[in-house]
PDB file of C-alpha atoms in Angstrom:
ATOM      1  CA  UNK A   1       9.285 -12.316  69.616  1.00 51.00           C
ATOM      2  CA  UNK A   2       7.220 -15.212  68.106  1.00 50.00           C
ATOM      3  CA  UNK A   3       5.052 -12.663  66.257  1.00 46.00           C
ATOM      4  CA  UNK A   4       7.999 -11.318  64.323  1.00 56.00           C
ATOM      5  CA  UNK A   5       8.894 -14.891  63.069  1.00 53.00           C
ATOM      6  CA  UNK A   6       5.258 -15.411  62.036  1.00 49.00           C
ATOM      7  CA  UNK A   7       4.680 -12.110  60.623  1.00 48.00           C
ATOM      8  CA  UNK A   8       7.636 -12.481  58.342  1.00 45.00           C
ATOM      9  CA  UNK A   9       6.614 -15.999  57.288  1.00 43.00           C
ATOM     10  CA  UNK A  10       3.284 -14.787  56.572  1.00 39.00           C
ATOM     11  CA  UNK A  11       4.690 -11.787  54.699  1.00 44.00           C
ATOM     12  CA  UNK A  12       6.798 -14.188  52.488  1.00 42.00           C
ATOM     13  CA  UNK A  13       3.757 -16.378  51.638  1.00 36.00           C
ATOM     14  CA  UNK A  14       1.629 -13.410  50.828  1.00 38.00           C
ATOM     15  CA  UNK A  15       4.148 -11.852  48.649  1.00 40.00           C
ATOM     16  CA  UNK A  16       4.725 -15.319  46.802  1.00 40.00           C
ATOM     17  CA  UNK A  17       1.045 -15.654  46.260  1.00 38.00           C
ATOM     18  CA  UNK A  18       0.620 -12.144  44.962  1.00 37.00           C
ATOM     19  CA  UNK A  19       3.620 -12.428  42.549  1.00 41.00           C
ATOM     20  CA  UNK A  20       2.517 -15.966  41.173  1.00 39.00           C
ATOM     21  CA  UNK A  21      -1.013 -14.400  41.047  1.00 43.00           C
ATOM     22  CA  UNK A  22       0.450 -11.618  38.730  1.00 43.00           C
ATOM     23  CA  UNK A  23       1.988 -14.317  36.480  1.00 45.00           C
ATOM     24  CA  UNK A  24      -1.149 -16.171  36.232  1.00 68.00           C
ATOM     25  CA  UNK A  25      -3.188 -13.168  35.390  1.00 90.00           C
ATOM     26  CA  UNK A  26      -0.778 -12.174  32.511  1.00 97.00           C
ATOM     27  CA  UNK A  27      -0.751 -15.641  31.320  1.00 98.00           C
ATOM     28  CA  UNK A  28      -4.752 -15.591  31.364  1.00 97.00           C
ATOM     29  CA  UNK A  29      -4.625 -12.387  29.493  1.00 97.00           C
ATOM     30  CA  UNK A  30      -2.195 -13.871  26.971  1.00 98.00           C
ATOM     31  CA  UNK A  31      -4.466 -16.855  26.367  1.00 98.00           C
ATOM     32  CA  UNK A  32      -7.589 -14.520  26.007  1.00 98.00           C
ATOM     33  CA  UNK A  33      -5.766 -12.408  23.485  1.00 98.00           C
ATOM     34  CA  UNK A  34      -3.691 -14.971  21.488  1.00 98.00           C
ATOM     35  CA  UNK A  35      -4.985 -18.715  21.960  1.00 98.00           C
ATOM     36  CA  UNK A  36      -7.581 -20.118  19.840  1.00 98.00           C
ATOM     37  CA  UNK A  37      -7.147 -23.890  19.304  1.00 98.00           C
ATOM     38  CA  UNK A  38      -8.855 -25.308  17.560  1.00 97.00           C
ATOM     39  CA  UNK A  39      -9.467 -22.297  15.450  1.00 97.00           C
ATOM     40  CA  UNK A  40     -12.885 -21.170  16.330  1.00 97.00           C
ATOM     41  CA  UNK A  41     -15.629 -21.526  13.728  1.00 96.00           C
ATOM     42  CA  UNK A  42     -17.412 -18.133  13.859  1.00 95.00           C
ATOM     43  CA  UNK A  43     -18.414 -17.961  10.186  1.00 89.00           C
ATOM     44  CA  UNK A  44     -17.639 -14.997   7.899  1.00 90.00           C
ATOM     45  CA  UNK A  45     -14.886 -12.500   9.115  1.00 95.00           C
ATOM     46  CA  UNK A  46     -13.098 -14.451  11.704  1.00 98.00           C
ATOM     47  CA  UNK A  47     -10.953 -11.443  12.718  1.00 98.00           C
ATOM     48  CA  UNK A  48     -14.137  -8.828  13.461  1.00 98.00           C
ATOM     49  CA  UNK A  49     -15.723 -11.627  15.536  1.00 98.00           C
ATOM     50  CA  UNK A  50     -12.920 -12.916  17.608  1.00 98.00           C
ATOM     51  CA  UNK A  51     -11.569  -9.449  18.269  1.00 98.00           C
ATOM     52  CA  UNK A  52     -14.908  -8.438  19.555  1.00 97.00           C
ATOM     53  CA  UNK A  53     -15.493 -11.683  21.416  1.00 97.00           C
ATOM     54  CA  UNK A  54     -12.139 -11.306  23.198  1.00 98.00           C
ATOM     55  CA  UNK A  55     -12.746  -7.827  24.176  1.00 97.00           C
ATOM     56  CA  UNK A  56     -10.262  -6.106  22.218  1.00 98.00           C
ATOM     57  CA  UNK A  57     -12.588  -3.643  20.375  1.00 98.00           C
ATOM     58  CA  UNK A  58     -13.586  -1.429  23.298  1.00 95.00           C
ATOM     59  CA  UNK A  59     -13.136   1.260  24.175  1.00 96.00           C
ATOM     60  CA  UNK A  60     -10.845   1.398  21.219  1.00 97.00           C
ATOM     61  CA  UNK A  61      -9.924  -1.012  18.629  1.00 98.00           C
ATOM     62  CA  UNK A  62      -6.553  -3.011  19.162  1.00 97.00           C
ATOM     63  CA  UNK A  63      -4.689  -2.284  15.872  1.00 97.00           C
ATOM     64  CA  UNK A  64      -2.965  -5.739  15.432  1.00 97.00           C
ATOM     65  CA  UNK A  65      -3.564  -9.108  17.196  1.00 98.00           C
ATOM     66  CA  UNK A  66      -2.492 -12.582  16.451  1.00 98.00           C
ATOM     67  CA  UNK A  67      -4.296 -15.778  17.486  1.00 98.00           C
ATOM     68  CA  UNK A  68      -2.190 -18.905  17.578  1.00 98.00           C
ATOM     69  CA  UNK A  69      -3.759 -22.086  16.624  1.00 98.00           C
ATOM     70  CA  UNK A  70      -1.965 -24.812  18.591  1.00 98.00           C
ATOM     71  CA  UNK A  71      -1.916 -26.509  21.967  1.00 98.00           C
ATOM     72  CA  UNK A  72      -1.006 -24.596  25.217  1.00 98.00           C
ATOM     73  CA  UNK A  73       1.630 -27.050  25.707  1.00 98.00           C
ATOM     74  CA  UNK A  74       3.373 -26.259  22.455  1.00 98.00           C
ATOM     75  CA  UNK A  75       3.156 -22.495  23.158  1.00 98.00           C
ATOM     76  CA  UNK A  76       4.316 -23.102  26.631  1.00 98.00           C
ATOM     77  CA  UNK A  77       7.227 -25.164  25.401  1.00 98.00           C
ATOM     78  CA  UNK A  78       8.614 -21.915  23.541  1.00 98.00           C
ATOM     79  CA  UNK A  79       9.389 -20.744  27.014  1.00 98.00           C
ATOM     80  CA  UNK A  80      11.722 -23.629  27.492  1.00 97.00           C
ATOM     81  CA  UNK A  81      13.555 -25.821  25.016  1.00 97.00           C
ATOM     82  CA  UNK A  82      10.931 -25.257  22.261  1.00 97.00           C
ATOM     83  CA  UNK A  83      12.372 -21.740  21.899  1.00 97.00           C
ATOM     84  CA  UNK A  84      15.483 -19.668  21.616  1.00 97.00           C
ATOM     85  CA  UNK A  85      16.265 -16.573  23.401  1.00 97.00           C
ATOM     86  CA  UNK A  86      16.697 -13.552  21.016  1.00 95.00           C
ATOM     87  CA  UNK A  87      17.184 -10.771  23.816  1.00 91.00           C
ATOM     88  CA  UNK A  88      16.814 -10.791  27.643  1.00 88.00           C
ATOM     89  CA  UNK A  89      13.172 -10.796  27.310  1.00 91.00           C
ATOM     90  CA  UNK A  90      11.750 -12.502  24.079  1.00 97.00           C
ATOM     91  CA  UNK A  91      12.050 -16.016  22.843  1.00 97.00           C
ATOM     92  CA  UNK A  92      11.400 -17.397  19.204  1.00 97.00           C
ATOM     93  CA  UNK A  93       9.832 -20.657  18.520  1.00 97.00           C
ATOM     94  CA  UNK A  94      11.976 -23.199  17.172  1.00 97.00           C
ATOM     95  CA  UNK A  95       9.071 -24.452  14.986  1.00 97.00           C
ATOM     96  CA  UNK A  96       6.372 -22.676  13.129  1.00 96.00           C
ATOM     97  CA  UNK A  97       2.722 -22.340  14.358  1.00 97.00           C
ATOM     98  CA  UNK A  98      -0.436 -21.787  12.425  1.00 97.00           C
ATOM     99  CA  UNK A  99      -1.708 -18.345  13.383  1.00 97.00           C
ATOM    100  CA  UNK A 100      -4.134 -15.774  12.048  1.00 97.00           C
ATOM    101  CA  UNK A 101      -3.102 -12.038  12.419  1.00 97.00           C
ATOM    102  CA  UNK A 102      -5.946  -9.571  12.446  1.00 98.00           C
ATOM    103  CA  UNK A 103      -5.053  -5.906  11.292  1.00 97.00           C
ATOM    104  CA  UNK A 104      -7.331  -3.104  11.722  1.00 98.00           C
ATOM    105  CA  UNK A 105      -8.381  -1.573   8.332  1.00 97.00           C
ATOM    106  CA  UNK A 106      -7.993   2.216   8.113  1.00 93.00           C
ATOM    107  CA  UNK A 107      -6.240   4.394  10.747  1.00 92.00           C
ATOM    108  CA  UNK A 108      -9.085   5.217  13.243  1.00 94.00           C
ATOM    109  CA  UNK A 109      -9.005   3.144  16.277  1.00 96.00           C
ATOM    110  CA  UNK A 110     -12.686   4.228  17.147  1.00 96.00           C
ATOM    111  CA  UNK A 111     -15.347   1.518  17.052  1.00 96.00           C
ATOM    112  CA  UNK A 112     -16.807   0.003  15.109  1.00 96.00           C
ATOM    113  CA  UNK A 113     -13.805  -1.886  14.281  1.00 97.00           C
ATOM    114  CA  UNK A 114     -13.140  -3.598  10.951  1.00 97.00           C
ATOM    115  CA  UNK A 115     -10.278  -6.088  10.482  1.00 98.00           C
ATOM    116  CA  UNK A 116      -8.631  -7.959   7.976  1.00 97.00           C
ATOM    117  CA  UNK A 117      -7.124 -11.347   8.499  1.00 97.00           C
ATOM    118  CA  UNK A 118      -4.100 -13.224   7.252  1.00 96.00           C
ATOM    119  CA  UNK A 119      -3.667 -17.007   8.141  1.00 96.00           C
ATOM    120  CA  UNK A 120      -0.294 -18.442   7.691  1.00 95.00           C
ATOM    121  CA  UNK A 121       2.330 -20.600   9.542  1.00 96.00           C
ATOM    122  CA  UNK A 122       5.122 -18.853  11.008  1.00 96.00           C
ATOM    123  CA  UNK A 123       7.424 -18.606  14.121  1.00 97.00           C
ATOM    124  CA  UNK A 124       6.209 -16.927  17.086  1.00 97.00           C
ATOM    125  CA  UNK A 125       8.147 -14.466  19.445  1.00 98.00           C
ATOM    126  CA  UNK A 126       6.867 -14.284  22.996  1.00 98.00           C
ATOM    127  CA  UNK A 127       7.850 -12.996  26.301  1.00 98.00           C
ATOM    128  CA  UNK A 128       7.830 -15.522  29.313  1.00 97.00           C
ATOM    129  CA  UNK A 129       7.527 -15.113  32.948  1.00 97.00           C
ATOM    130  CA  UNK A 130       7.869 -18.260  35.193  1.00 96.00           C
ATOM    131  CA  UNK A 131       7.760 -20.478  32.213  1.00 96.00           C
ATOM    132  CA  UNK A 132       4.499 -19.078  30.962  1.00 97.00           C
ATOM    133  CA  UNK A 133       3.762 -16.740  27.901  1.00 98.00           C
ATOM    134  CA  UNK A 134       2.799 -13.431  28.811  1.00 98.00           C
ATOM    135  CA  UNK A 135       3.121 -11.072  25.876  1.00 97.00           C
ATOM    136  CA  UNK A 136       3.068 -11.826  21.844  1.00 97.00           C
ATOM    137  CA  UNK A 137       5.674  -9.624  20.151  1.00 95.00           C
ATOM    138  CA  UNK A 138       3.656  -8.491  17.067  1.00 86.00           C
ATOM    139  CA  UNK A 139       6.680  -6.448  15.706  1.00 64.00           C
ATOM    140  CA  UNK A 140       8.481  -9.867  15.051  1.00 61.00           C
ATOM    141  CA  UNK A 141       5.957 -11.270  12.512  1.00 53.00           C
TER     142      UNK A 141
END
């Protein structure tokens, strides 16, 4: 009988670790794809270099990606009182962030990838899980 209680407790602990690990992995993916603070000094053609460096040019070219040039704490705050819910899933920042949006030139998503960049201040729209950003909503630019 003792093993049933221990087994259930172990199951709950393992399930919690797996769920939290998934959120942490999603947050790490968000950071890899969208966080660049301070803005990297990579010389000419920021977008081509950053998209390649961050693994978004293979096996195919990601069509659009935005890099946020602000602190992790300010980005995370959008998941709390630094953002406003715009639907069940997304939150819009109350303040503007400095961002660079990289868009693929042409219509082919086959490498080599060639991007053009646009840097501007704007409100960001993100999805959050457990208080951490896990998705940047490009369609809300």
